[in-house]
Tab-separated table of C-alpha atoms and ligand atoms in Angstrom:
chain	number	residue	atom	x	y	z
A	157	UNK	CA	-10.239	-19.775	-14.144
A	158	UNK	CA	-9.843	-16.750	-16.887
A	159	UNK	CA	-11.028	-14.230	-14.344
A	160	UNK	CA	-11.644	-14.148	-10.358
A	161	UNK	CA	-12.977	-12.177	-7.751
A	162	UNK	CA	-11.804	-11.619	-4.288
A	163	UNK	CA	-12.912	-9.849	-0.948
A	164	UNK	CA	-10.704	-8.640	1.861
A	165	UNK	CA	-11.838	-7.393	5.015
A	166	UNK	CA	-10.562	-4.385	6.468
A	167	UNK	CA	-10.628	-4.929	10.489
A	168	UNK	CA	-10.401	-4.153	14.319
A	169	UNK	CA	-7.988	-4.719	16.781
A	170	UNK	CA	-9.448	-5.451	20.081
A	171	UNK	CA	-6.577	-5.267	21.833
A	172	UNK	CA	-2.420	-5.198	21.513
A	173	UNK	CA	-1.228	-2.194	19.245
A	174	UNK	CA	2.733	-1.474	18.177
A	175	UNK	CA	3.379	-4.797	19.806
A	176	UNK	CA	3.184	-6.628	16.251
A	177	UNK	CA	6.367	-4.771	15.254
A	178	UNK	CA	7.821	-5.758	18.776
A	179	UNK	CA	7.844	-9.641	18.693
A	180	UNK	CA	4.087	-8.954	20.636
A	181	UNK	CA	0.771	-10.151	20.721
A	182	UNK	CA	-2.012	-8.516	18.870
A	183	UNK	CA	-5.731	-9.300	18.700
A	184	UNK	CA	-7.615	-8.943	15.800
A	185	UNK	CA	-10.371	-9.063	14.126
A	186	UNK	CA	-12.243	-9.023	10.132
A	187	UNK	CA	-15.331	-6.887	9.989
A	188	UNK	CA	-17.678	-6.223	7.234
A	189	UNK	CA	-16.243	-3.318	5.074
A	190	UNK	CA	-13.973	-4.828	2.415
A	191	UNK	CA	-11.840	-4.717	-0.550
A	192	UNK	CA	-13.144	-6.415	-3.454
A	193	UNK	CA	-11.014	-6.925	-6.748
A	194	UNK	CA	-11.719	-8.426	-10.346
A	195	UNK	CA	-8.213	-9.730	-11.464
A	196	UNK	CA	-8.828	-11.386	-15.116
A	197	UNK	CA	-6.020	-12.143	-17.294
A	198	UNK	CA	-5.465	-10.687	-20.983
A	199	UNK	CA	-2.901	-12.107	-23.779
A	200	UNK	CA	-0.570	-9.185	-23.725
A	201	UNK	CA	1.739	-8.627	-21.398
A	202	UNK	CA	0.560	-5.613	-20.068
A	203	UNK	CA	-0.931	-4.925	-16.182
A	204	UNK	CA	-3.723	-2.455	-15.992
A	205	UNK	CA	-5.338	-2.094	-12.878
A	206	UNK	CA	-8.672	0.332	-12.375
A	207	UNK	CA	-9.662	1.865	-9.715
A	208	UNK	CA	-13.092	1.889	-9.607
A	209	UNK	CA	-13.882	4.379	-6.363
A	210	UNK	CA	-11.147	6.725	-8.577
A	211	UNK	CA	-12.850	6.654	-12.068
A	212	UNK	CA	-8.626	5.882	-12.573
A	213	UNK	CA	-6.262	3.750	-14.232
A	214	UNK	CA	-2.796	2.838	-14.592
A	215	UNK	CA	-1.136	0.527	-17.248
A	216	UNK	CA	2.098	-1.376	-17.208
A	217	UNK	CA	4.282	-3.165	-18.765
A	218	UNK	CA	5.591	-6.586	-16.877
A	219	UNK	CA	8.507	-6.404	-17.246
A	220	UNK	CA	8.160	-2.618	-15.388
A	221	UNK	CA	7.060	-2.831	-12.789
A	222	UNK	CA	7.876	-0.325	-10.158
A	223	UNK	CA	7.257	2.371	-7.403
A	224	UNK	CA	3.687	4.302	-8.831
A	225	UNK	CA	3.334	8.154	-8.900
A	226	UNK	CA	-0.185	7.360	-8.031
A	227	UNK	CA	-0.160	6.698	-4.811
A	228	UNK	CA	-3.123	4.087	-4.955
A	229	UNK	CA	-1.563	1.471	-7.658
A	230	UNK	CA	1.234	1.015	-5.333
A	231	UNK	CA	-0.549	-0.905	-2.970
A	232	UNK	CA	-1.158	-3.367	-5.709
A	233	UNK	CA	1.920	-2.962	-7.653
A	234	UNK	CA	3.882	-3.490	-4.589
A	235	UNK	CA	2.013	-6.718	-4.524
A	236	UNK	CA	2.557	-8.131	-8.511
A	237	UNK	CA	6.622	-7.611	-6.938
A	238	UNK	CA	5.907	-9.463	-4.499
A	239	UNK	CA	5.196	-12.192	-6.407
A	240	UNK	CA	7.912	-11.005	-9.551
A	241	UNK	CA	10.178	-12.008	-7.276
A	242	UNK	CA	9.313	-15.866	-7.199
A	243	UNK	CA	7.172	-16.340	-9.796
A	244	UNK	CA	7.443	-15.430	-13.645
A	245	UNK	CA	4.134	-14.145	-14.562
A	246	UNK	CA	3.070	-16.386	-17.945
A	247	UNK	CA	0.750	-12.972	-19.351
A	248	UNK	CA	-0.724	-9.965	-18.102
A	249	UNK	CA	-3.402	-9.884	-16.763
A	250	UNK	CA	-6.648	-6.633	-15.745
A	251	UNK	CA	-7.003	-5.287	-12.057
A	252	UNK	CA	-10.434	-3.512	-10.856
A	253	UNK	CA	-10.496	-2.225	-7.464
A	254	UNK	CA	-12.919	-0.823	-5.468
A	255	UNK	CA	-13.430	-1.246	-1.542
A	256	UNK	CA	-15.475	0.351	1.294
A	257	UNK	CA	-13.650	0.436	3.647
A	258	UNK	CA	-12.726	4.184	4.957
A	259	UNK	CA	-9.348	5.218	4.197
A	260	UNK	CA	-7.291	6.240	6.866
A	261	UNK	CA	-9.302	5.387	9.607
A	262	UNK	CA	-7.299	2.593	10.604
A	263	UNK	CA	-9.530	-0.198	9.492
A	264	UNK	CA	-5.980	-0.954	7.252
A	265	UNK	CA	-7.776	-0.004	3.886
A	266	UNK	CA	-4.717	-0.481	2.053
A	267	UNK	CA	-3.809	-4.039	4.273
A	268	UNK	CA	-7.563	-5.171	2.335
A	269	UNK	CA	-6.401	-3.978	-1.205
A	270	UNK	CA	-2.729	-5.775	-1.014
A	271	UNK	CA	-4.200	-9.132	1.065
A	272	UNK	CA	-7.110	-8.877	-1.804
A	273	UNK	CA	-4.906	-9.132	-4.921
A	274	UNK	CA	-2.525	-11.281	-3.170
A	275	UNK	CA	-4.979	-13.836	-2.605
A	276	UNK	CA	-6.583	-13.262	-6.243
A	277	UNK	CA	-3.337	-13.937	-8.031
A	278	UNK	CA	-2.127	-16.398	-6.040
A	279	UNK	CA	-4.746	-18.131	-7.454
A	280	UNK	CA	-6.216	-17.369	-10.751
A	281	UNK	CA	-2.113	-17.891	-11.738
A	282	UNK	CA	-2.014	-21.494	-9.063
A	283	UNK	CA	0.912	-19.957	-7.580
A	284	UNK	CA	-0.049	-22.801	-4.009
A	285	UNK	CA	1.458	-20.255	-1.645
A	286	UNK	CA	0.020	-20.589	1.795
A	287	UNK	CA	-1.717	-17.918	3.252
A	288	UNK	CA	0.681	-17.116	5.517
A	289	UNK	CA	3.654	-16.702	3.206
A	290	UNK	CA	0.720	-14.037	1.802
A	291	UNK	CA	0.497	-12.402	4.710
A	292	UNK	CA	3.942	-12.168	4.774
A	293	UNK	CA	4.040	-11.123	1.031
A	294	UNK	CA	1.267	-8.243	1.158
A	295	UNK	CA	3.414	-6.784	4.656
A	296	UNK	CA	6.804	-6.300	2.201
A	297	UNK	CA	4.596	-4.584	-0.630
A	298	UNK	CA	3.866	-2.203	1.822
A	299	UNK	CA	7.228	-1.645	3.650
A	300	UNK	CA	8.486	-1.384	0.089
A	301	UNK	CA	5.996	0.421	-1.950
A	302	UNK	CA	4.518	2.184	0.698
A	303	UNK	CA	7.375	3.576	3.001
A	304	UNK	CA	5.703	2.188	6.519
A	305	UNK	CA	8.455	-0.416	8.061
A	306	UNK	CA	4.463	-2.283	9.490
A	307	UNK	CA	3.845	-4.917	11.022
A	308	UNK	CA	2.109	-8.212	10.959
A	309	UNK	CA	-1.257	-7.571	11.905
A	310	UNK	CA	-3.176	-6.336	9.886
A	311	UNK	CA	-2.396	-8.367	6.297
A	312	UNK	CA	-2.741	-11.223	8.752
A	313	UNK	CA	-6.493	-10.579	10.843
A	314	UNK	CA	-7.090	-9.431	6.500
A	315	UNK	CA	-6.369	-12.965	5.448
A	316	UNK	CA	-7.423	-15.243	8.456
A	317	UNK	CA	-10.586	-13.755	10.087
A	318	UNK	CA	-13.239	-15.550	11.144
A	319	UNK	CA	-17.103	-14.599	11.827
A	320	UNK	CA	-17.828	-14.204	15.493
A	321	UNK	CA	-13.706	-14.696	16.150
A	322	UNK	CA	-11.086	-12.901	17.083
A	323	UNK	CA	-7.287	-14.248	16.641
A	324	UNK	CA	-4.280	-13.914	19.436
A	325	UNK	CA	-1.840	-13.096	16.959
A	326	UNK	CA	2.121	-14.213	18.598
A	327	UNK	CA	4.158	-11.998	16.314
A	328	UNK	CA	7.299	-13.849	17.479
A	329	UNK	CA	6.415	-17.487	16.569
A	330	UNK	CA	3.490	-16.547	14.248
A	331	UNK	CA	1.855	-18.894	16.096
A	332	UNK	CA	-2.253	-18.027	16.009
A	333	UNK	CA	-5.635	-18.859	18.494
A	334	UNK	CA	-9.163	-18.114	17.297
A	335	UNK	CA	-12.274	-16.923	20.469
A	336	UNK	CA	-15.338	-16.447	19.747
A	337	UNK	CA	-16.011	-13.085	20.216
A	338	UNK	CA	-18.681	-13.688	23.793
A	339	UNK	CA	-20.175	-10.155	23.600
A	340	UNK	CA	-22.706	-11.224	25.236
A	341	UNK	CA	-25.406	-7.819	25.422
A	342	UNK	CA	-22.505	-5.337	23.924
A	343	UNK	CA	-21.650	-4.188	20.526
A	344	UNK	CA	-18.629	-2.900	18.909
A	345	UNK	CA	-19.368	0.882	17.950
A	346	UNK	CA	-16.050	2.777	16.345
A	347	UNK	CA	-15.840	6.720	16.081
A	348	UNK	CA	-14.323	7.593	13.304
A	349	UNK	CA	-12.149	11.736	13.487
A	350	UNK	CA	-11.793	11.462	9.826
A	351	UNK	CA	-8.709	13.344	11.185
A	352	UNK	CA	-6.448	12.238	8.891
A	353	UNK	CA	-2.560	12.593	9.860
A	354	UNK	CA	-0.427	13.429	7.895
A	355	UNK	CA	3.123	12.967	10.152
A	356	UNK	CA	1.873	8.535	10.733
A	357	UNK	CA	3.710	7.305	8.219
A	358	UNK	CA	6.865	9.584	9.673
A	359	UNK	CA	6.212	8.729	13.261
A	360	UNK	CA	5.113	5.165	12.920
A	361	UNK	CA	8.617	4.896	11.614
A	362	UNK	CA	10.521	6.430	14.423
A	363	UNK	CA	8.039	4.915	16.688
A	364	UNK	CA	9.713	1.334	14.989
A	365	UNK	CA	13.366	2.715	15.771
A	366	UNK	CA	12.795	4.005	19.145
A	367	UNK	CA	11.794	1.122	20.050
A	368	UNK	CA	15.076	-0.851	18.898
A	369	UNK	CA	17.016	2.127	20.217
A	370	UNK	CA	15.559	0.451	23.540
A	371	UNK	CA	16.328	-3.036	22.549
A	372	UNK	CA	19.875	-2.322	21.560
A	373	UNK	CA	20.014	-0.663	25.427
A	374	UNK	CA	18.115	-3.533	27.194
A	375	UNK	CA	21.300	-6.237	25.251
A	376	UNK	CA	24.316	-4.144	26.496
A	377	UNK	CA	22.979	-7.077	29.581
A	378	UNK	CA	20.854	-8.727	28.098
A	379	UNK	CA	22.407	-10.269	25.098
A	380	UNK	CA	19.252	-12.791	24.728
A	381	UNK	CA	16.741	-9.421	24.961
A	382	UNK	CA	16.636	-9.273	20.615
A	383	UNK	CA	13.155	-7.719	20.810
A	384	UNK	CA	11.253	-5.610	23.442
A	385	UNK	CA	8.883	-9.337	23.492
A	386	UNK	CA	12.098	-10.622	25.928
A	387	UNK	CA	12.474	-7.596	28.165
A	388	UNK	CA	10.199	-6.666	31.260
A	389	UNK	CA	10.586	-3.589	33.077
A	390	UNK	CA	13.002	-4.865	35.125
A	391	UNK	CA	15.805	-4.796	32.605
A	392	UNK	CA	14.049	-1.241	31.102
A	393	UNK	CA	15.201	0.454	34.543
A	394	UNK	CA	18.300	-1.681	34.955
A	395	UNK	CA	19.218	-0.405	31.391
A	396	UNK	CA	17.827	2.378	29.575
A	397	UNK	CA	17.899	5.428	32.659
A	398	UNK	CA	14.440	7.692	31.771
A	399	UNK	CA	16.209	11.275	32.937
A	400	UNK	CA	18.547	10.746	30.192
A	401	UNK	CA	16.264	8.772	27.782
A	402	UNK	CA	12.816	9.408	28.912
A	403	UNK	CA	11.724	8.576	25.232
A	404	UNK	CA	13.239	6.262	24.172
A	405	UNK	CA	12.011	4.624	27.964
A	406	UNK	CA	8.336	5.911	27.696
A	407	UNK	CA	7.597	4.128	24.493
A	408	UNK	CA	9.470	0.164	25.779
A	409	UNK	CA	7.274	1.107	28.769
A	410	UNK	CA	4.336	1.028	27.111
A	411	UNK	CA	5.326	-2.430	24.757
A	412	UNK	CA	5.938	-4.210	27.345
A	413	UNK	CA	2.940	-3.542	29.560
A	414	UNK	CA	1.233	-3.424	26.160
A	415	UNK	CA	2.125	-7.318	25.671
A	416	UNK	CA	1.520	-8.414	29.104
A	417	UNK	CA	-2.354	-6.957	28.734
A	418	UNK	CA	-3.332	-7.773	25.757
A	419	UNK	CA	-2.786	-11.658	27.205
A	420	UNK	CA	-4.360	-10.430	30.340
A	421	UNK	CA	-7.193	-9.174	28.371
A	422	UNK	CA	-7.616	-12.205	26.509
A	423	UNK	CA	-8.291	-13.873	29.440
A	424	UNK	CA	-10.402	-11.567	30.666
A	425	UNK	CA	-12.309	-12.321	27.130
A	426	UNK	CA	-12.213	-16.026	27.880
A	427	UNK	CA	-13.589	-15.889	31.582
A	428	UNK	CA	-16.537	-13.275	29.733
A	429	UNK	CA	-15.003	-10.637	32.071
A	430	UNK	CA	-16.262	-7.656	29.989
A	431	UNK	CA	-15.385	-5.051	32.015
A	432	UNK	CA	-11.428	-6.001	33.354
A	433	UNK	CA	-11.336	-6.392	29.430
A	434	UNK	CA	-12.121	-2.607	28.974
A	435	UNK	CA	-10.702	-1.284	31.775
A	436	UNK	CA	-7.252	-2.040	30.181
A	437	UNK	CA	-8.689	-0.616	26.570
A	438	UNK	CA	-8.786	2.432	28.228
A	439	UNK	CA	-5.570	1.544	29.854
A	440	UNK	CA	-3.931	0.968	26.761
A	441	UNK	CA	-5.825	4.711	25.379
A	442	UNK	CA	-3.333	5.651	27.903
A	443	UNK	CA	-0.377	4.866	27.340
A	444	UNK	CA	-0.623	5.234	23.598
A	445	UNK	CA	-1.476	8.574	24.845
A	446	UNK	CA	1.503	9.400	27.040
A	447	UNK	CA	3.913	7.519	26.841
A	448	UNK	CA	3.724	5.912	23.731
A	449	UNK	CA	2.439	9.858	21.784
A	450	UNK	CA	0.376	7.985	19.257
A	451	UNK	CA	-2.870	9.805	19.305
A	452	UNK	CA	-4.109	13.073	18.632
A	453	UNK	CA	-6.564	15.441	20.568
A	454	UNK	CA	-9.880	13.991	18.934
A	455	UNK	CA	-9.083	10.187	19.738
A	456	UNK	CA	-8.078	11.788	23.321
A	457	UNK	CA	-11.646	14.316	23.675
A	458	UNK	CA	-12.564	10.877	21.807
A	459	UNK	CA	-11.972	8.620	25.024
A	460	UNK	CA	-12.717	11.155	27.951
A	461	UNK	CA	-16.086	11.856	25.847
A	462	UNK	CA	-17.538	8.157	27.247
A	463	UNK	CA	-14.956	7.066	30.016
A	464	UNK	CA	-17.169	6.670	33.004
A	465	UNK	CA	-20.227	7.404	31.400
A	466	UNK	CA	-23.307	4.877	31.507
A	467	UNK	CA	-23.458	2.356	28.985
A	468	UNK	CA	-19.689	2.033	27.983
A	469	UNK	CA	-17.324	-0.419	29.003
A	470	UNK	CA	-14.285	-0.056	27.180
A	471	UNK	CA	-12.206	2.453	24.643
A	472	UNK	CA	-9.769	3.731	23.159
A	473	UNK	CA	-7.283	4.750	19.673
A	474	UNK	CA	-7.516	1.520	17.401
A	475	UNK	CA	-4.574	0.939	14.655
A	476	UNK	CA	-1.601	3.568	13.572
A	477	UNK	CA	-2.417	6.711	15.828
A	478	UNK	CA	-2.637	10.758	14.877
A	479	UNK	CA	-6.175	10.134	13.379
A	480	UNK	CA	-8.863	7.279	12.349
A	481	UNK	CA	-11.178	6.031	14.755
A	482	UNK	CA	-11.555	4.566	18.362
A	483	UNK	CA	-13.047	1.168	19.017
A	484	UNK	CA	-15.631	0.726	21.720
A	485	UNK	CA	-17.493	-1.601	23.674
A	486	UNK	CA	-21.314	-0.439	23.969
A	487	UNK	CA	-24.062	-1.847	26.048
A	488	UNK	CA	-25.981	-3.075	22.888
A	489	UNK	CA	-29.384	-1.588	24.407
A	490	UNK	CA	-27.257	1.942	24.810
A	491	UNK	CA	-25.804	1.749	21.699
A	492	UNK	CA	-27.778	4.981	20.029
A	493	UNK	CA	-28.193	6.923	23.008
A	494	UNK	CA	-24.406	6.371	22.877
A	495	UNK	CA	-23.908	7.413	19.137
A	496	UNK	CA	-26.466	10.698	19.809
A	497	UNK	CA	-24.557	11.713	22.762
A	498	UNK	CA	-20.866	11.052	21.776
A	499	UNK	CA	-21.265	12.854	18.778
A	500	UNK	CA	-22.605	15.645	20.293
A	501	UNK	CA	-20.217	16.705	23.402
A	502	UNK	CA	-17.645	15.787	19.638
A	503	UNK	CA	-18.926	18.611	18.105
A	504	UNK	CA	-19.420	20.961	21.511
A	505	UNK	CA	-15.250	20.295	21.905
A	506	UNK	CA	-13.909	20.078	18.790
A	507	UNK	CA	-16.191	21.520	16.259
A	508	UNK	CA	-16.107	18.579	14.099
A	509	UNK	CA	-18.802	16.581	12.785
A	510	UNK	CA	-18.458	13.076	13.860
A	511	UNK	CA	-19.088	9.478	12.580
A	512	UNK	CA	-19.633	6.000	13.548
A	513	UNK	CA	-19.661	2.492	12.838
A	514	UNK	CA	-20.786	-0.418	14.075
A	515	UNK	CA	-18.714	-3.213	13.410
A	516	UNK	CA	-19.893	-6.919	12.767
A	517	UNK	CA	-17.265	-9.043	12.836
A	518	UNK	CA	-16.856	-11.539	9.730
A	519	UNK	CA	-14.516	-13.934	7.564
A	520	UNK	CA	-11.212	-13.530	5.885
A	521	UNK	CA	-10.718	-12.447	2.524
A	522	UNK	CA	-12.222	-15.233	0.094
A	523	UNK	CA	-13.191	-15.701	-3.318
A	524	UNK	CA	-16.866	-14.491	-4.461
A	525	UNK	CA	-16.258	-15.955	-8.150
B	666	LIG	C1	-0.862	-0.242	12.128
B	666	LIG	C2	0.382	-1.097	10.793
B	666	LIG	C3	0.165	-2.456	11.950
B	666	LIG	C4	0.465	-2.220	13.857
B	666	LIG	C5	-0.607	-1.257	14.081
B	666	LIG	C6	-0.185	-0.408	15.772
B	666	LIG	O1	-2.313	-0.905	11.777
B	666	LIG	O2	0.305	-1.731	9.812
B	666	LIG	O3	1.345	-3.695	11.818
B	666	LIG	O4	1.811	-1.924	13.954
B	666	LIG	O5	-0.063	0.201	12.932
B	666	LIG	O6	-0.764	-1.366	16.084
């Protein structure tokens, strides 16, 4: 095999936000929007990266793989570097990339690139690395080459997604379980604020540190609490003073509640209690906005617009935050009306145009040819 083409999707997350790096649960699914890479073996030791959408390309020697000044290239170089920690590439290769995942919309466009490249390199060079390891390598690429200390959710979803299913991942044990997404008369609609917050990655890393600070405080009494997954609100109240450390307290409170909420919401889904599921999405948004403080005015406006409105049973900001999309569960017969009304209200309140995507849930990464 001299060349391979792999498609790896973006993701949505129904519930379980900012829980993955706290050893909690997430409930993502892969979507129809995807990154596609073609990798072709070369006869020399050069690695060429071509971004078709940007009409840009760069070349590097295999021996000189290191972080680049070119932002998009780092997602790919980061993955190549992970392979080089374990294997030698016998020859160079050319990687051609295109993607229809909107960038900065919170749909994991970068994870999709990383996973497509990881999956394709593994197949093309027959390294025999299993899919979970590929997800971890793709995560490392993001951490080391994009500087975001991300959790595993996005890369996991891009590789392990399953058509018409959500997947509950236990980020502590990495055990996972698929559930058919029985939305019956409902549709998932994303509203894209098109806000890309410049501080998103630094704030993300700060949240991680704040959670770790909370864990350290809880550990002074409960030594075996190694992450917020093992903590509960009683421990938090006992060990972290809300008066002295309000920020740390609020961050931990949100995460502890969200981990519990995700499990309860999954049960709602299984029992077909969609209204109860949707209520939990609203509660998640409240926590992300007020306690975790990763929302932004536009996301809050979007959730407010649909709250208590006919046709929408659940809505919240999705992903890392500070911009990107809200995820909404909308009655199928009301989709057009909800989109029209929300777009109009959003324009009125923010002066901005609203972009929407109707989601279909698809398989994770696969070989096209
Ligand atoms: C980003 C990260 C994920 C996860 C979410 C928030 O998408 O890449 O690992 O932490 O934010 O849930």
